[in-house]
Amino acid sequence: MFIISPCTRNGNDDHIFITDWNLTWHTENPDFTQCFQNTVLVWIPCIYLWACFPVYFLYLRCHDRGYIQMSNLNKAKTALGLILWIVCWADLFYSFWERSQNFFLISPTVLGITMLLATFLIQYERMKGVQSSGVMTIFWLISLLCATVIFRSKIILALNMGAEVDAFRYVTFCTYFILLLVQLILCCFPEQPPLFSETVNDPKPCPEFSASFLSRITFWWITGLMIQGYRRPLEAKDLWSLNKEDTSEEIVPGLARNWAKEWAKTKRQPLSMLYSSKKQQKSDSNGDVTEEAEALIIKPSQKNYEASLFKVLYKTFGPYFLMSFLFKAAHDLLMFTGPEILKLLINFVNDKHAPNWQGYFYTGLLFVCACLQTLILHQYFHICFVTGMRLKTAIVGVIYRKALVITNSARKTSTVGEIVNLMSVDAQRFMDLATYINMIWSAPLQVILALYLLWRNLGPSVLAGVAVMILLVPINAVMAMKTKTYQKAQMKSKDNRIKLMNEILNGIKVLKLYAWELAFREKVLEIRQKELKVLKKSAYLAAMATFTWVCAPFLVALSTFAVYVKIDKNNVLDAQKAFVSLALFNILRFPLNMLPMVISSIVEASVSLKRLRVFLSHEELDPDSIIRRPTADAEGSIIVKNATFSWSRNDPPSLKSINFTVPEGSLIAVVGQVGCGKSSLLSALLGEMDKKEGHVVVKGSVAYVPQQAWVQNATLKENIIFGREMNESRYKRVIEACALLPDIEILPTGDRTEIGEKGVNLSGGQKQRVSLARAVYCNADVYLFDDPLSAVDAHVGKHIFEKVIGPKGILKNKTRVLVTHAVNYLPQMDTILVMSDGEISEMGSYQELLKQDGAFAEFLRTYANAEQSMENSGNPSGKEGKPVENGVIVNEAPGKLIIFNRQLSNSSTYSRETGKSQHQSSTAELQKPLAEKNSWKLTEADTAKTGRVKATVYWDYMKAIGLFISFLSIFLFMCNHVASLASNYWLSLWTDDPVINGTQQYTNVRLGVYGALGISQGIAVFGYSMVVSIGGIFASRHLHLNLLHNVLRSPMSFFERTPSGNLVNRFSKEIDTIDSTIPPIIKMFMGSTFNVIGACIIILLATPIAAVIIPPLGLVYLFVQRFYVATSRQLKRLESVSRSPVYSHFNETLLGVSVIRAFEEQKRFIKQNDMKVDENQKAYYPSIVANRWLAVRLEYVGNCIVLFAALFAVIARNKLSPGLVGLSVSYSLQITAYLNWLVRMSSELETNIVAVERVKEYAEMEKEAEWSIEQTAPASTWPEEGKVEFRGYGLRYREDLDLVLKNINVTINGGEKIGIVGRTGAGKSSLTLGLFRINEAAEGEIIIDGINIAKIGLHDLRFKITIIPQDPILFSGSLRMNLDPFDQHSDEDIWRSLELAHLKNFVSALPDKLNHECAEGGENLSVGQRQLVCLARALLRKSKILVLDEATAAVDLETDNLIQSTIKSQFEECTVLTIAHRLNTIMDYTRVLVLDRGEVVECGSPDSLLQEKGIFYSMAKDSGLV
């Protein structure tokens, strides 16, 4: 370059213009001509930089990362750039000065300008915040490589020729070379981070952007985390923060914006469609179609425009994803260098005269190409995976935001389960697609290139092979389609099974009380049986698919070679033809097999896309249907004029012509029968219903207390504060007013106690009070109460009414609307609305309504004693009896105050402050001693196991398959691979056959044996595929059965501790993994293991010296693999553990969406959801990078094997036949792919086998007693009398807790009616739990008709006693199934029970009568109706002993009376135990038991107890009965 020689010395010498082959190739010591060195080698780096410059410059302008300060590194780079420029121009001026001939001035000029450009770029990058630049690193590298060639040639020139040397030029060139080297080294170090970047204030920034270019292309920057993970299991705190562009707050709004734009387009559509519809009116019935077509032709914009979600996704993620196209294309081209270089290598071995350096050159070239291929491929994958991750984040975020605004009718069409599926399954589909979608264009490209090269190699006989391949494509496609249909069927069964499991887990208490576990177990297994049937079919298909996939390359090779040899006697199959073709066929195999997969993946994604589009297009609640003005106008606080509401656009109206105005600060009651639209009225005011007409104004902020309290899985305090700021004094006032102080005392860590999912560790009354406290704390203007007093005891209800809702309560100046069934509060109301059938029938104050003497007065006369209510309103507080504070009786003596909470679980220790009167309770006390704060968590989070998966898990799985099948499959694998190796070895022997007279002898024998080996290989493949698939099905049947059985046999305490999400997860995710993920992974794992071993054997056969190199490489490989698995496994676990909260939070949001909307807390919940998603992606991102890290390292190990196989072949070229060289190198070319596969599969296997471990986990849990015990089973007629005796009975919830019930001695004779009363937490429900043995006795015994119930099986006991539980739970399925799951009763019996339960009219009116489908949890019946269904259940069973657990809390007084009269008449002979809140229901019972603190304190007939003036008297007084 710096020896500027003219290219033409004189006229006739111009053949040395650029190259001279004798000088460069056919020689032992190659070199380039001077002219070539001077032009091409100088210009290559310049052309590269100038080509990159415009694109790179634009990229930098758009992506500004902040400004980097000048550092020493930067100064050095800039200075060197300038010196390089000076050196080039010095050279140029020297040439001017030395003008003796026609000079060559172009190169130094160009080079000088290029160096200036490089210097400019170094500075520009610094200003734009680039810490390490790929473009520049590559530029310096290319420059250095080109300069090295020239440098070598200069040294040779100086040593050999003895020619005179231009000293100045030598010096400048050496300077130039050294400067380039230094620049390249400096380029490998990253700059400091830019000023004001996020990373500065981030505690754990992701090191990716501050890493150098080399570190980023080899993924070296994650090594720190890998080392940490290898030393000890990673934890969530070790993870880096997400990059800013991967966080929810960056991604989701982008997608949401684009979708909104797209959605707006469809909204604008209808205007233009008016035209076509007018034309249609004229048309007759036949002309319909043509008319429409005409209209469309006239106005093309008419075609119905559907919002395209794909377009939106492409707009949002396309630009970043486009980069992957370039990488993929480069990689595809590089793939074909392998076979081409192999061809050259075989020729080189054949040609004994070729100089040795050529062999080394080919080897080096092969290695470099392989390495480049590795780097490019993994950059491509990285982009795809990151895009996939962003897609998932965006989709989850958009779905969550949508779920907060969809209407109720839309909610009906998408159940909670379906929406969660959209978030998990469908979002996952998109992630998978992101990695595949480029195959759509890349696969055909690869096929075309491969066919072209094959044609050059073998001529037309390639067509035979192609024909076989083309034949196999439709077969594969058909199988893919079949698999698809099976998959759909399987998904359907799976959805049904999960839905059923979900209900079983939600209603497990009822199942246990009714002893229905077996019926439901059968139902689950029935669905599972269908599922397995489909699985079996798809397993056969999978075996077929594996068979075609493994045999295809072989059949193609066989047919091609056969045709080639048979067409013409002179066609000789030599090593080059055979092995280059094999290598190309191997390349061809990948795209052809991928295409069906990609197509099915695209089909699946399009289904998901459609589901998502449908969900995102659901109607949204109209925010303007209710006008929420701030309070100013005098008119009133709530104004409703002529309003008609329905639950959805197409439904008939549920509320008709509603008119009322609520003055500010007044208290309104809404009363009426069950199902008359009271709750709907509140929903309408909240804007949850669809307003058909009318005008509704609600002024100011709203607080809402729903009928069924919604409690979050958070601490008690967080539940009450609900995102507002903390105000100590207000908080304490609220807690006191809502009677929560005593409850907080009981909770293990005070108000910091975590409340379980759906509030499992609170009783119904406590949940309701928490829900109330949340509303009171938020200090709104308008309060809507949906019957909050029904779930609490009478005296607590009274306390709450006085302290909170009533005219003297905290809220006395607010507007309050109270839906209620309690008559005794009505006199204190300002106005009463009486509803019937969705209309307001009467309205006015209590006195006015009495005067009107309408329906309401009638209702009152029946249900309430006028004087009692008068007394009640006159004298709200009890005159005598013990002082009542906060709804709790306080002993005057400073004794202990113990109230016991109903369902505590997990070990807890808690202190009881003795003798502190509650007046002194300070917030400090509310929070309990801090030491205990963390010792008590209710729910067990889904824990991440650490460490390696134990070998026993694999052994368990093998046993589940069956040991014979396991070993048979391993044997068949061996056979397959032995046959495969033999056939390829045979091929190499064939190619080495001597050629006589232009043909080979024995072609037929060779061909026949080759074919036979291939067929035996096929048989083995089919065998092992079938065996593995069938084994997998055995295993999944066995494991699911065990899991189901074990879960159903677990005691109640287990379900209280374990969030239902964890259990459902086991039944869906883990079982799905065992069903459909593990068997194929096992197949691939075994396959790739044997492939790698086979390849090593072949290389060793060809070049035994490789034995020196393969073991060390094997060790490196193993080390990297173990090193990786430690981290990757833990990341995978962290990822799945952090995934549960996303779904739990989502589930919770969907359940409480009306509350969230009422309080206008959507923003906060969206933020929480984003945080949870980001937490999950924080674990996912390192795991994808770790995969890339590993793949790059392993492929380098593979590339080294290629290098050594080729190198040893070149060294031993004189001893080796071309056939063996071809065989060993073509095998080594495949080894990289196999190694990669092997590690992926072994880590996949390890991460997926965890499913087996998690399913087995529940097998070791504690179980409840046997369901039935043959020896002690009582007679079928037992209990004949129904006599129940408690003898010294005591009960505790867990080993380490105090007794909840102690020394209970009561004898209840057959047929007695017993009422059980007591304050909240006195142990009333615990008594029933003991009777049903939900909890086993701690001491003493219960004897029914002479049989100790602890001695008989649980089902024998539970079938014979009936309970009507507190919360009525129905299961989805027919009404009939809900009444009689075992099908033991005739229809007449069922109708009779319905008639007695006062449901006959309701059920007869239903279109399907008894087959009426109940929704999930019985949502399509009102709470009161559900309660009546439970009564009907009890009437059907007709057992001697009946337990009522507050069974009438949710029904109005009228229905309550009906129920009581039914019970009296129907259960006359039976023993009835009633836990009562409404004391009037038990006033006519034989005896009343009063419980206090787990002991019976009073027992006798109601009248005698009233005389005693004890606890019962004071309770009766609170209820206004005395």
Coordinates of C-alpha atoms in Angstrom, one line a residue, residues 101 125 136 324 367 412 472 529 670 1198 1233 1406 1461:
Q101 CA 7.1 8.2 -13.0
E125 CA -20.4 8.0 19.0
M136 CA -15.6 0.6 14.4
S324 CA -33.1 -10.4 12.5
F367 CA -13.1 -23.0 11.2
K412 CA -69.8 -13.5 30.7
L472 CA -42.8 -36.5 2.3
Q529 CA -60.0 -40.5 30.1
V670 CA -83.4 -0.3 49.7
G1198 CA -18.1 -28.2 18.2
A1233 CA -25.7 -29.0 15.8
L1406 CA -86.5 -22.4 33.5
S1461 CA -91.3 -23.8 58.5

